[in-house]
Amino acid sequence: MINKKVTGVEEALKGVQNNMALMLGGFGLSGIPENAIAQLVKLGVKGLTCISNNAGVDDFGLGLLLQKRQIKKMVSSYVGENDEFERQMLSGELDVELIPQGTLAERCRAAQAGFPAIYTPAGYGTEVAIGKETREFDGKMYVLEHAFKADFAFVKAWKGDAAGNLIFKGTARNFNPVMCGAAKITVAEVEELVPLGSLDPNQIHIPGIFVQRIFQGKHYEKRIEQRTVRQKELKS
């Protein structure tokens, strides 16, 4: 069995260069590849096209890359809670392609499956469909959307083994699975890297064939975008 384990994030990101297209898993701050993002900041690569549901917050997640002006284009479905993302988009400093969330997921899935494009009803008759091919199926109109083409996909999983088999936990099972295998190289960072044969095959979400490099991450913060708690009730 092929051993895809690398020593750490430095080796995992070898080959990342300026002007590449990168996929980054996660939804908000849930399940984001924190170690990979921190290493991208450290490498100082510029002109990146980042394909991700959103850009995190100002001081965490992809917001760290935005602060350093490392991202040239964001392909996402939500501006989110990131004020710097919004500012750069409105000022024209950042090229932004906003996509319906389901379409974003399916364009990842198409790339993962090797399909060049998909037809979707989402966005037909709106600005989303301007300049795109449309076609009628069974009396309903659809828009042609092309699969993504990315150089690297960075995903975060709960557990994995040296063969690249992955298990995601809770809401981290969002855009991470559909980005595995959707780029030329998929890099998985995991909280727990276990020996081969330790994972129950029935529990594996993504088989190792979709992963080229895997490493155990460190120092996960797992922040929450907006924490809402109930005020303590005062006893009379």
PDB file of N, CA and C in Angstrom, residues 35-133:
ATOM      1  N   ASN A  35      -3.453  24.549   9.439  1.00  0.00           N
ATOM      2  CA  ASN A  35      -2.004  24.446   9.284  1.00  0.00           C
ATOM      3  C   ASN A  35      -1.562  24.823   7.873  1.00  0.00           C
ATOM      4  N   ALA A  36      -2.301  24.373   6.872  1.00  0.00           N
ATOM      5  CA  ALA A  36      -1.964  24.690   5.486  1.00  0.00           C
ATOM      6  C   ALA A  36      -2.065  26.187   5.227  1.00  0.00           C
ATOM      7  N   ILE A  37      -3.113  26.819   5.769  1.00  0.00           N
ATOM      8  CA  ILE A  37      -3.281  28.261   5.577  1.00  0.00           C
ATOM      9  C   ILE A  37      -2.134  29.024   6.227  1.00  0.00           C
ATOM     10  N   ALA A  38      -1.763  28.622   7.440  1.00  0.00           N
ATOM     11  CA  ALA A  38      -0.655  29.284   8.128  1.00  0.00           C
ATOM     12  C   ALA A  38       0.647  29.148   7.333  1.00  0.00           C
ATOM     13  N   GLN A  39       0.843  27.988   6.710  1.00  0.00           N
ATOM     14  CA  GLN A  39       2.055  27.787   5.919  1.00  0.00           C
ATOM     15  C   GLN A  39       2.030  28.611   4.639  1.00  0.00           C
ATOM     16  N   LEU A  40       0.859  28.778   4.043  1.00  0.00           N
ATOM     17  CA  LEU A  40       0.740  29.635   2.862  1.00  0.00           C
ATOM     18  C   LEU A  40       1.119  31.070   3.199  1.00  0.00           C
ATOM     19  N   VAL A  41       0.680  31.531   4.373  1.00  0.00           N
ATOM     20  CA  VAL A  41       1.061  32.869   4.821  1.00  0.00           C
ATOM     21  C   VAL A  41       2.574  32.948   4.981  1.00  0.00           C
ATOM     22  N   LYS A  42       3.143  31.933   5.579  1.00  0.00           N
ATOM     23  CA  LYS A  42       4.591  31.905   5.815  1.00  0.00           C
ATOM     24  C   LYS A  42       5.375  31.879   4.511  1.00  0.00           C
ATOM     25  N   LEU A  43       4.883  31.142   3.526  1.00  0.00           N
ATOM     26  CA  LEU A  43       5.565  31.061   2.232  1.00  0.00           C
ATOM     27  C   LEU A  43       5.504  32.377   1.471  1.00  0.00           C
ATOM     28  N   GLY A  44       4.462  33.160   1.717  1.00  0.00           N
ATOM     29  CA  GLY A  44       4.332  34.459   1.063  1.00  0.00           C
ATOM     30  C   GLY A  44       3.979  34.390  -0.403  1.00  0.00           C
ATOM     31  N   VAL A  45       3.398  33.268  -0.850  1.00  0.00           N
ATOM     32  CA  VAL A  45       3.023  33.143  -2.264  1.00  0.00           C
ATOM     33  C   VAL A  45       1.937  34.163  -2.591  1.00  0.00           C
ATOM     34  N   LYS A  46       2.000  34.690  -3.813  1.00  0.00           N
ATOM     35  CA  LYS A  46       1.096  35.775  -4.227  1.00  0.00           C
ATOM     36  C   LYS A  46       0.266  35.369  -5.446  1.00  0.00           C
ATOM     37  N   GLY A  47      -0.718  36.204  -5.741  1.00  0.00           N
ATOM     38  CA  GLY A  47      -1.520  36.015  -6.947  1.00  0.00           C
ATOM     39  C   GLY A  47      -2.377  34.765  -6.936  1.00  0.00           C
ATOM     40  N   LEU A  48      -2.793  34.325  -5.762  1.00  0.00           N
ATOM     41  CA  LEU A  48      -3.526  33.072  -5.637  1.00  0.00           C
ATOM     42  C   LEU A  48      -4.992  33.222  -6.028  1.00  0.00           C
ATOM     43  N   THR A  49      -5.523  32.194  -6.647  1.00  0.00           N
ATOM     44  CA  THR A  49      -6.963  32.053  -6.816  1.00  0.00           C
ATOM     45  C   THR A  49      -7.423  31.025  -5.802  1.00  0.00           C
ATOM     46  N   CYS A  50      -8.278  31.435  -4.872  1.00  0.00           N
ATOM     47  CA  CYS A  50      -8.722  30.554  -3.798  1.00  0.00           C
ATOM     48  C   CYS A  50     -10.184  30.178  -3.993  1.00  0.00           C
ATOM     49  N   ILE A  51     -10.426  28.881  -4.075  1.00  0.00           N
ATOM     50  CA  ILE A  51     -11.775  28.342  -4.217  1.00  0.00           C
ATOM     51  C   ILE A  51     -12.195  27.812  -2.852  1.00  0.00           C
ATOM     52  N   SER A  52     -13.135  28.506  -2.230  1.00  0.00           N
ATOM     53  CA  SER A  52     -13.556  28.146  -0.877  1.00  0.00           C
ATOM     54  C   SER A  52     -14.944  28.710  -0.630  1.00  0.00           C
ATOM     55  N   ASN A  53     -15.699  28.071   0.249  1.00  0.00           N
ATOM     56  CA  ASN A  53     -17.047  28.556   0.518  1.00  0.00           C
ATOM     57  C   ASN A  53     -17.066  30.022   0.914  1.00  0.00           C
ATOM     58  N   ASN A  54     -16.105  30.439   1.749  1.00  0.00           N
ATOM     59  CA  ASN A  54     -15.976  31.850   2.110  1.00  0.00           C
ATOM     60  C   ASN A  54     -14.531  32.114   2.497  1.00  0.00           C
ATOM     61  N   ALA A  55     -14.257  33.279   3.028  1.00  0.00           N
ATOM     62  CA  ALA A  55     -12.872  33.651   3.350  1.00  0.00           C
ATOM     63  C   ALA A  55     -12.651  33.811   4.845  1.00  0.00           C
ATOM     64  N   GLY A  56     -13.406  33.071   5.655  1.00  0.00           N
ATOM     65  CA  GLY A  56     -13.188  33.113   7.090  1.00  0.00           C
ATOM     66  C   GLY A  56     -13.507  34.469   7.688  1.00  0.00           C
ATOM     67  N   VAL A  57     -12.713  34.868   8.672  1.00  0.00           N
ATOM     68  CA  VAL A  57     -12.875  36.170   9.329  1.00  0.00           C
ATOM     69  C   VAL A  57     -11.584  36.965   9.150  1.00  0.00           C
ATOM     70  N   ASP A  58     -11.605  38.204   9.601  1.00  0.00           N
ATOM     71  CA  ASP A  58     -10.487  39.099   9.318  1.00  0.00           C
ATOM     72  C   ASP A  58      -9.142  38.589   9.816  1.00  0.00           C
ATOM     73  N   ASP A  59      -9.109  37.965  10.982  1.00  0.00           N
ATOM     74  CA  ASP A  59      -7.830  37.588  11.579  1.00  0.00           C
ATOM     75  C   ASP A  59      -7.639  36.080  11.687  1.00  0.00           C
ATOM     76  N   PHE A  60      -8.385  35.322  10.871  1.00  0.00           N
ATOM     77  CA  PHE A  60      -8.267  33.870  10.950  1.00  0.00           C
ATOM     78  C   PHE A  60      -8.742  33.252   9.645  1.00  0.00           C
ATOM     79  N   GLY A  61      -8.259  32.038   9.358  1.00  0.00           N
ATOM     80  CA  GLY A  61      -8.624  31.385   8.113  1.00  0.00           C
ATOM     81  C   GLY A  61      -8.045  32.126   6.915  1.00  0.00           C
ATOM     82  N   LEU A  62      -8.774  32.136   5.819  1.00  0.00           N
ATOM     83  CA  LEU A  62      -8.295  32.815   4.611  1.00  0.00           C
ATOM     84  C   LEU A  62      -8.166  34.316   4.813  1.00  0.00           C
ATOM     85  N   GLY A  63      -8.783  34.839   5.873  1.00  0.00           N
ATOM     86  CA  GLY A  63      -8.612  36.255   6.181  1.00  0.00           C
ATOM     87  C   GLY A  63      -7.155  36.627   6.378  1.00  0.00           C
ATOM     88  N   LEU A  64      -6.334  35.679   6.832  1.00  0.00           N
ATOM     89  CA  LEU A  64      -4.904  35.937   7.015  1.00  0.00           C
ATOM     90  C   LEU A  64      -4.216  36.160   5.672  1.00  0.00           C
ATOM     91  N   LEU A  65      -4.635  35.425   4.654  1.00  0.00           N
ATOM     92  CA  LEU A  65      -4.070  35.606   3.312  1.00  0.00           C
ATOM     93  C   LEU A  65      -4.546  36.917   2.687  1.00  0.00           C
ATOM     94  N   LEU A  66      -5.789  37.281   2.968  1.00  0.00           N
ATOM     95  CA  LEU A  66      -6.308  38.553   2.459  1.00  0.00           C
ATOM     96  C   LEU A  66      -5.567  39.737   3.074  1.00  0.00           C
ATOM     97  N   GLN A  67      -5.245  39.632   4.349  1.00  0.00           N
ATOM     98  CA  GLN A  67      -4.508  40.708   5.013  1.00  0.00           C
ATOM     99  C   GLN A  67      -3.166  40.960   4.345  1.00  0.00           C
ATOM    100  N   LYS A  68      -2.532  39.892   3.886  1.00  0.00           N
ATOM    101  CA  LYS A  68      -1.207  39.985   3.265  1.00  0.00           C
ATOM    102  C   LYS A  68      -1.285  40.228   1.764  1.00  0.00           C
ATOM    103  N   ARG A  69      -2.499  40.408   1.243  1.00  0.00           N
ATOM    104  CA  ARG A  69      -2.714  40.635  -0.194  1.00  0.00           C
ATOM    105  C   ARG A  69      -2.147  39.490  -1.026  1.00  0.00           C
ATOM    106  N   GLN A  70      -2.308  38.276  -0.534  1.00  0.00           N
ATOM    107  CA  GLN A  70      -1.795  37.116  -1.256  1.00  0.00           C
ATOM    108  C   GLN A  70      -2.820  36.529  -2.221  1.00  0.00           C
ATOM    109  N   ILE A  71      -4.084  36.903  -2.049  1.00  0.00           N
ATOM    110  CA  ILE A  71      -5.152  36.365  -2.893  1.00  0.00           C
ATOM    111  C   ILE A  71      -5.507  37.367  -3.983  1.00  0.00           C
ATOM    112  N   LYS A  72      -5.456  36.903  -5.216  1.00  0.00           N
ATOM    113  CA  LYS A  72      -5.838  37.733  -6.357  1.00  0.00           C
ATOM    114  C   LYS A  72      -7.319  37.584  -6.675  1.00  0.00           C
ATOM    115  N   LYS A  73      -7.825  36.355  -6.513  1.00  0.00           N
ATOM    116  CA  LYS A  73      -9.221  36.094  -6.851  1.00  0.00           C
ATOM    117  C   LYS A  73      -9.822  35.119  -5.852  1.00  0.00           C
ATOM    118  N   MET A  74     -11.035  35.420  -5.388  1.00  0.00           N
ATOM    119  CA  MET A  74     -11.790  34.520  -4.528  1.00  0.00           C
ATOM    120  C   MET A  74     -12.963  33.950  -5.322  1.00  0.00           C
ATOM    121  N   VAL A  75     -13.081  32.637  -5.321  1.00  0.00           N
ATOM    122  CA  VAL A  75     -14.225  31.958  -5.918  1.00  0.00           C
ATOM    123  C   VAL A  75     -14.995  31.350  -4.751  1.00  0.00           C
ATOM    124  N   SER A  76     -16.131  31.928  -4.421  1.00  0.00           N
ATOM    125  CA  SER A  76     -16.828  31.519  -3.208  1.00  0.00           C
ATOM    126  C   SER A  76     -18.322  31.785  -3.342  1.00  0.00           C
ATOM    127  N   SER A  77     -19.050  31.397  -2.290  1.00  0.00           N
ATOM    128  CA  SER A  77     -20.500  31.584  -2.324  1.00  0.00           C
ATOM    129  C   SER A  77     -20.993  32.574  -1.280  1.00  0.00           C
ATOM    130  N   TYR A  78     -20.063  33.048  -0.433  1.00  0.00           N
ATOM    131  CA  TYR A  78     -20.516  33.890   0.675  1.00  0.00           C
ATOM    132  C   TYR A  78     -19.391  34.826   1.103  1.00  0.00           C
ATOM    133  N   VAL A  79     -19.698  36.118   1.194  1.00  0.00           N
ATOM    134  CA  VAL A  79     -18.717  37.081   1.681  1.00  0.00           C
ATOM    135  C   VAL A  79     -18.512  36.890   3.177  1.00  0.00           C
ATOM    136  N   GLY A  80     -19.551  36.506   3.880  1.00  0.00           N
ATOM    137  CA  GLY A  80     -19.425  36.124   5.273  1.00  0.00           C
ATOM    138  C   GLY A  80     -19.155  37.263   6.220  1.00  0.00           C
ATOM    139  N   GLU A  81     -18.401  36.934   7.276  1.00  0.00           N
ATOM    140  CA  GLU A  81     -18.148  37.887   8.355  1.00  0.00           C
ATOM    141  C   GLU A  81     -16.819  38.617   8.182  1.00  0.00           C
ATOM    142  N   ASN A  82     -16.246  38.537   6.976  1.00  0.00           N
ATOM    143  CA  ASN A  82     -14.916  39.094   6.753  1.00  0.00           C
ATOM    144  C   ASN A  82     -15.016  40.499   6.179  1.00  0.00           C
ATOM    145  N   ASP A  83     -14.779  41.503   6.998  1.00  0.00           N
ATOM    146  CA  ASP A  83     -14.871  42.900   6.561  1.00  0.00           C
ATOM    147  C   ASP A  83     -13.817  43.229   5.521  1.00  0.00           C
ATOM    148  N   GLU A  84     -12.625  42.657   5.653  1.00  0.00           N
ATOM    149  CA  GLU A  84     -11.554  42.939   4.696  1.00  0.00           C
ATOM    150  C   GLU A  84     -11.875  42.352   3.331  1.00  0.00           C
ATOM    151  N   PHE A  85     -12.486  41.177   3.327  1.00  0.00           N
ATOM    152  CA  PHE A  85     -12.953  40.569   2.077  1.00  0.00           C
ATOM    153  C   PHE A  85     -13.939  41.515   1.391  1.00  0.00           C
ATOM    154  N   GLU A  86     -14.902  41.991   2.149  1.00  0.00           N
ATOM    155  CA  GLU A  86     -15.910  42.901   1.591  1.00  0.00           C
ATOM    156  C   GLU A  86     -15.269  44.188   1.084  1.00  0.00           C
ATOM    157  N   ARG A  87     -14.331  44.724   1.843  1.00  0.00           N
ATOM    158  CA  ARG A  87     -13.683  45.980   1.452  1.00  0.00           C
ATOM    159  C   ARG A  87     -12.892  45.812   0.162  1.00  0.00           C
ATOM    160  N   GLN A  88     -12.112  44.742   0.067  1.00  0.00           N
ATOM    161  CA  GLN A  88     -11.307  44.523  -1.133  1.00  0.00           C
ATOM    162  C   GLN A  88     -12.188  44.249  -2.343  1.00  0.00           C
ATOM    163  N   MET A  89     -13.305  43.564  -2.139  1.00  0.00           N
ATOM    164  CA  MET A  89     -14.215  43.280  -3.245  1.00  0.00           C
ATOM    165  C   MET A  89     -14.862  44.565  -3.765  1.00  0.00           C
ATOM    166  N   LEU A  90     -15.366  45.405  -2.855  1.00  0.00           N
ATOM    167  CA  LEU A  90     -16.058  46.630  -3.259  1.00  0.00           C
ATOM    168  C   LEU A  90     -15.099  47.660  -3.858  1.00  0.00           C
ATOM    169  N   SER A  91     -13.838  47.634  -3.424  1.00  0.00           N
ATOM    170  CA  SER A  91     -12.853  48.589  -3.941  1.00  0.00           C
ATOM    171  C   SER A  91     -12.247  48.146  -5.262  1.00  0.00           C
ATOM    172  N   GLY A  92     -12.496  46.897  -5.650  1.00  0.00           N
ATOM    173  CA  GLY A  92     -11.929  46.393  -6.892  1.00  0.00           C
ATOM    174  C   GLY A  92     -10.529  45.824  -6.749  1.00  0.00           C
ATOM    175  N   GLU A  93     -10.012  45.778  -5.521  1.00  0.00           N
ATOM    176  CA  GLU A  93      -8.676  45.216  -5.302  1.00  0.00           C
ATOM    177  C   GLU A  93      -8.676  43.701  -5.476  1.00  0.00           C
ATOM    178  N   LEU A  94      -9.816  43.088  -5.225  1.00  0.00           N
ATOM    179  CA  LEU A  94      -9.936  41.637  -5.251  1.00  0.00           C
ATOM    180  C   LEU A  94     -10.974  41.225  -6.282  1.00  0.00           C
ATOM    181  N   ASP A  95     -10.576  40.312  -7.157  1.00  0.00           N
ATOM    182  CA  ASP A  95     -11.513  39.753  -8.129  1.00  0.00           C
ATOM    183  C   ASP A  95     -12.331  38.685  -7.416  1.00  0.00           C
ATOM    184  N   VAL A  96     -13.648  38.794  -7.461  1.00  0.00           N
ATOM    185  CA  VAL A  96     -14.514  37.863  -6.744  1.00  0.00           C
ATOM    186  C   VAL A  96     -15.531  37.255  -7.696  1.00  0.00           C
ATOM    187  N   GLU A  97     -15.608  35.937  -7.673  1.00  0.00           N
ATOM    188  CA  GLU A  97     -16.641  35.217  -8.419  1.00  0.00           C
ATOM    189  C   GLU A  97     -17.575  34.580  -7.399  1.00  0.00           C
ATOM    190  N   LEU A  98     -18.746  35.171  -7.229  1.00  0.00           N
ATOM    191  CA  LEU A  98     -19.731  34.637  -6.293  1.00  0.00           C
ATOM    192  C   LEU A  98     -20.582  33.589  -7.008  1.00  0.00           C
ATOM    193  N   ILE A  99     -20.721  32.438  -6.384  1.00  0.00           N
ATOM    194  CA  ILE A  99     -21.386  31.295  -7.004  1.00  0.00           C
ATOM    195  C   ILE A  99     -22.434  30.764  -6.033  1.00  0.00           C
ATOM    196  N   PRO A 100     -23.609  30.343  -6.522  1.00  0.00           N
ATOM    197  CA  PRO A 100     -24.564  29.667  -5.632  1.00  0.00           C
ATOM    198  C   PRO A 100     -23.879  28.510  -4.909  1.00  0.00           C
ATOM    199  N   GLN A 101     -24.193  28.340  -3.651  1.00  0.00           N
ATOM    200  CA  GLN A 101     -23.450  27.389  -2.834  1.00  0.00           C
ATOM    201  C   GLN A 101     -23.519  25.960  -3.367  1.00  0.00           C
ATOM    202  N   GLY A 102     -24.694  25.552  -3.816  1.00  0.00           N
ATOM    203  CA  GLY A 102     -24.820  24.208  -4.374  1.00  0.00           C
ATOM    204  C   GLY A 102     -24.001  24.037  -5.638  1.00  0.00           C
ATOM    205  N   THR A 103     -23.954  25.081  -6.454  1.00  0.00           N
ATOM    206  CA  THR A 103     -23.155  25.031  -7.678  1.00  0.00           C
ATOM    207  C   THR A 103     -21.677  24.934  -7.346  1.00  0.00           C
ATOM    208  N   LEU A 104     -21.240  25.660  -6.321  1.00  0.00           N
ATOM    209  CA  LEU A 104     -19.848  25.573  -5.885  1.00  0.00           C
ATOM    210  C   LEU A 104     -19.498  24.134  -5.510  1.00  0.00           C
ATOM    211  N   ALA A 105     -20.371  23.501  -4.747  1.00  0.00           N
ATOM    212  CA  ALA A 105     -20.126  22.113  -4.335  1.00  0.00           C
ATOM    213  C   ALA A 105     -20.106  21.173  -5.529  1.00  0.00           C
ATOM    214  N   GLU A 106     -21.036  21.366  -6.466  1.00  0.00           N
ATOM    215  CA  GLU A 106     -21.122  20.462  -7.600  1.00  0.00           C
ATOM    216  C   GLU A 106     -19.982  20.666  -8.600  1.00  0.00           C
ATOM    217  N   ARG A 107     -19.459  21.873  -8.705  1.00  0.00           N
ATOM    218  CA  ARG A 107     -18.293  22.085  -9.569  1.00  0.00           C
ATOM    219  C   ARG A 107     -17.057  21.416  -8.974  1.00  0.00           C
ATOM    220  N   CYS A 108     -16.986  21.363  -7.650  1.00  0.00           N
ATOM    221  CA  CYS A 108     -15.921  20.586  -6.993  1.00  0.00           C
ATOM    222  C   CYS A 108     -16.130  19.097  -7.261  1.00  0.00           C
ATOM    223  N   ARG A 109     -17.358  18.648  -7.079  1.00  0.00           N
ATOM    224  CA  ARG A 109     -17.659  17.225  -7.253  1.00  0.00           C
ATOM    225  C   ARG A 109     -17.418  16.777  -8.700  1.00  0.00           C
ATOM    226  N   ALA A 110     -17.731  17.659  -9.657  1.00  0.00           N
ATOM    227  CA  ALA A 110     -17.488  17.326 -11.064  1.00  0.00           C
ATOM    228  C   ALA A 110     -15.998  17.132 -11.324  1.00  0.00           C
ATOM    229  N   ALA A 111     -15.185  18.038 -10.758  1.00  0.00           N
ATOM    230  CA  ALA A 111     -13.738  17.906 -10.912  1.00  0.00           C
ATOM    231  C   ALA A 111     -13.244  16.619 -10.259  1.00  0.00           C
ATOM    232  N   GLN A 112     -13.809  16.288  -9.108  1.00  0.00           N
ATOM    233  CA  GLN A 112     -13.429  15.064  -8.392  1.00  0.00           C
ATOM    234  C   GLN A 112     -13.738  13.830  -9.228  1.00  0.00           C
ATOM    235  N   ALA A 113     -14.886  13.836  -9.917  1.00  0.00           N
ATOM    236  CA  ALA A 113     -15.331  12.678 -10.688  1.00  0.00           C
ATOM    237  C   ALA A 113     -14.767  12.640 -12.102  1.00  0.00           C
ATOM    238  N   GLY A 114     -14.094  13.726 -12.503  1.00  0.00           N
ATOM    239  CA  GLY A 114     -13.526  13.762 -13.844  1.00  0.00           C
ATOM    240  C   GLY A 114     -14.482  14.243 -14.914  1.00  0.00           C
ATOM    241  N   PHE A 115     -15.592  14.859 -14.505  1.00  0.00           N
ATOM    242  CA  PHE A 115     -16.534  15.427 -15.470  1.00  0.00           C
ATOM    243  C   PHE A 115     -16.102  16.847 -15.821  1.00  0.00           C
ATOM    244  N   PRO A 116     -16.126  17.230 -17.093  1.00  0.00           N
ATOM    245  CA  PRO A 116     -15.686  18.576 -17.466  1.00  0.00           C
ATOM    246  C   PRO A 116     -16.674  19.667 -17.092  1.00  0.00           C
ATOM    247  N   ALA A 117     -17.961  19.320 -16.948  1.00  0.00           N
ATOM    248  CA  ALA A 117     -18.977  20.344 -16.682  1.00  0.00           C
ATOM    249  C   ALA A 117     -20.255  19.672 -16.191  1.00  0.00           C
ATOM    250  N   ILE A 118     -21.165  20.506 -15.683  1.00  0.00           N
ATOM    251  CA  ILE A 118     -22.473  20.036 -15.236  1.00  0.00           C
ATOM    252  C   ILE A 118     -23.539  21.006 -15.729  1.00  0.00           C
ATOM    253  N   TYR A 119     -24.779  20.553 -15.741  1.00  0.00           N
ATOM    254  CA  TYR A 119     -25.917  21.440 -15.968  1.00  0.00           C
ATOM    255  C   TYR A 119     -26.670  21.595 -14.651  1.00  0.00           C
ATOM    256  N   THR A 120     -26.998  22.829 -14.300  1.00  0.00           N
ATOM    257  CA  THR A 120     -27.729  23.091 -13.069  1.00  0.00           C
ATOM    258  C   THR A 120     -28.811  24.138 -13.317  1.00  0.00           C
ATOM    259  N   PRO A 121     -29.969  24.030 -12.660  1.00  0.00           N
ATOM    260  CA  PRO A 121     -31.000  25.057 -12.814  1.00  0.00           C
ATOM    261  C   PRO A 121     -30.694  26.309 -12.007  1.00  0.00           C
ATOM    262  N   ALA A 122     -29.770  26.215 -11.053  1.00  0.00           N
ATOM    263  CA  ALA A 122     -29.466  27.355 -10.184  1.00  0.00           C
ATOM    264  C   ALA A 122     -28.878  28.507 -10.996  1.00  0.00           C
ATOM    265  N   GLY A 123     -29.475  29.674 -10.845  1.00  0.00           N
ATOM    266  CA  GLY A 123     -28.953  30.872 -11.493  1.00  0.00           C
ATOM    267  C   GLY A 123     -29.527  31.170 -12.853  1.00  0.00           C
ATOM    268  N   TYR A 124     -30.332  30.264 -13.414  1.00  0.00           N
ATOM    269  CA  TYR A 124     -30.907  30.558 -14.724  1.00  0.00           C
ATOM    270  C   TYR A 124     -31.821  31.783 -14.637  1.00  0.00           C
ATOM    271  N   GLY A 125     -31.697  32.679 -15.606  1.00  0.00           N
ATOM    272  CA  GLY A 125     -32.507  33.895 -15.622  1.00  0.00           C
ATOM    273  C   GLY A 125     -31.956  35.002 -14.749  1.00  0.00           C
ATOM    274  N   THR A 126     -30.769  34.797 -14.166  1.00  0.00           N
ATOM    275  CA  THR A 126     -30.149  35.821 -13.333  1.00  0.00           C
ATOM    276  C   THR A 126     -28.780  36.183 -13.910  1.00  0.00           C
ATOM    277  N   GLU A 127     -28.082  37.093 -13.211  1.00  0.00           N
ATOM    278  CA  GLU A 127     -26.747  37.488 -13.641  1.00  0.00           C
ATOM    279  C   GLU A 127     -25.770  36.316 -13.653  1.00  0.00           C
ATOM    280  N   VAL A 128     -26.055  35.313 -12.855  1.00  0.00           N
ATOM    281  CA  VAL A 128     -25.181  34.139 -12.795  1.00  0.00           C
ATOM    282  C   VAL A 128     -25.059  33.471 -14.166  1.00  0.00           C
ATOM    283  N   ALA A 129     -26.116  33.534 -14.970  1.00  0.00           N
ATOM    284  CA  ALA A 129     -26.144  32.825 -16.249  1.00  0.00           C
ATOM    285  C   ALA A 129     -25.651  33.665 -17.429  1.00  0.00           C
ATOM    286  N   ILE A 130     -25.323  34.922 -17.201  1.00  0.00           N
ATOM    287  CA  ILE A 130     -24.901  35.790 -18.304  1.00  0.00           C
ATOM    288  C   ILE A 130     -23.632  35.243 -18.961  1.00  0.00           C
ATOM    289  N   GLY A 131     -23.683  35.089 -20.276  1.00  0.00           N
ATOM    290  CA  GLY A 131     -22.530  34.618 -21.036  1.00  0.00           C
ATOM    291  C   GLY A 131     -22.303  33.122 -20.984  1.00  0.00           C
ATOM    292  N   LYS A 132     -23.203  32.374 -20.339  1.00  0.00           N
ATOM    293  CA  LYS A 132     -23.027  30.929 -20.225  1.00  0.00           C
ATOM    294  C   LYS A 132     -24.029  30.189 -21.103  1.00  0.00           C
ATOM    295  N   GLU A 133     -23.650  29.010 -21.494  1.00  0.00           N
ATOM    296  CA  GLU A 133     -24.528  28.171 -22.296  1.00  0.00           C
ATOM    297  C   GLU A 133     -25.711  27.699 -21.455  1.00  0.00           C
TER     298      GLU A 133
END
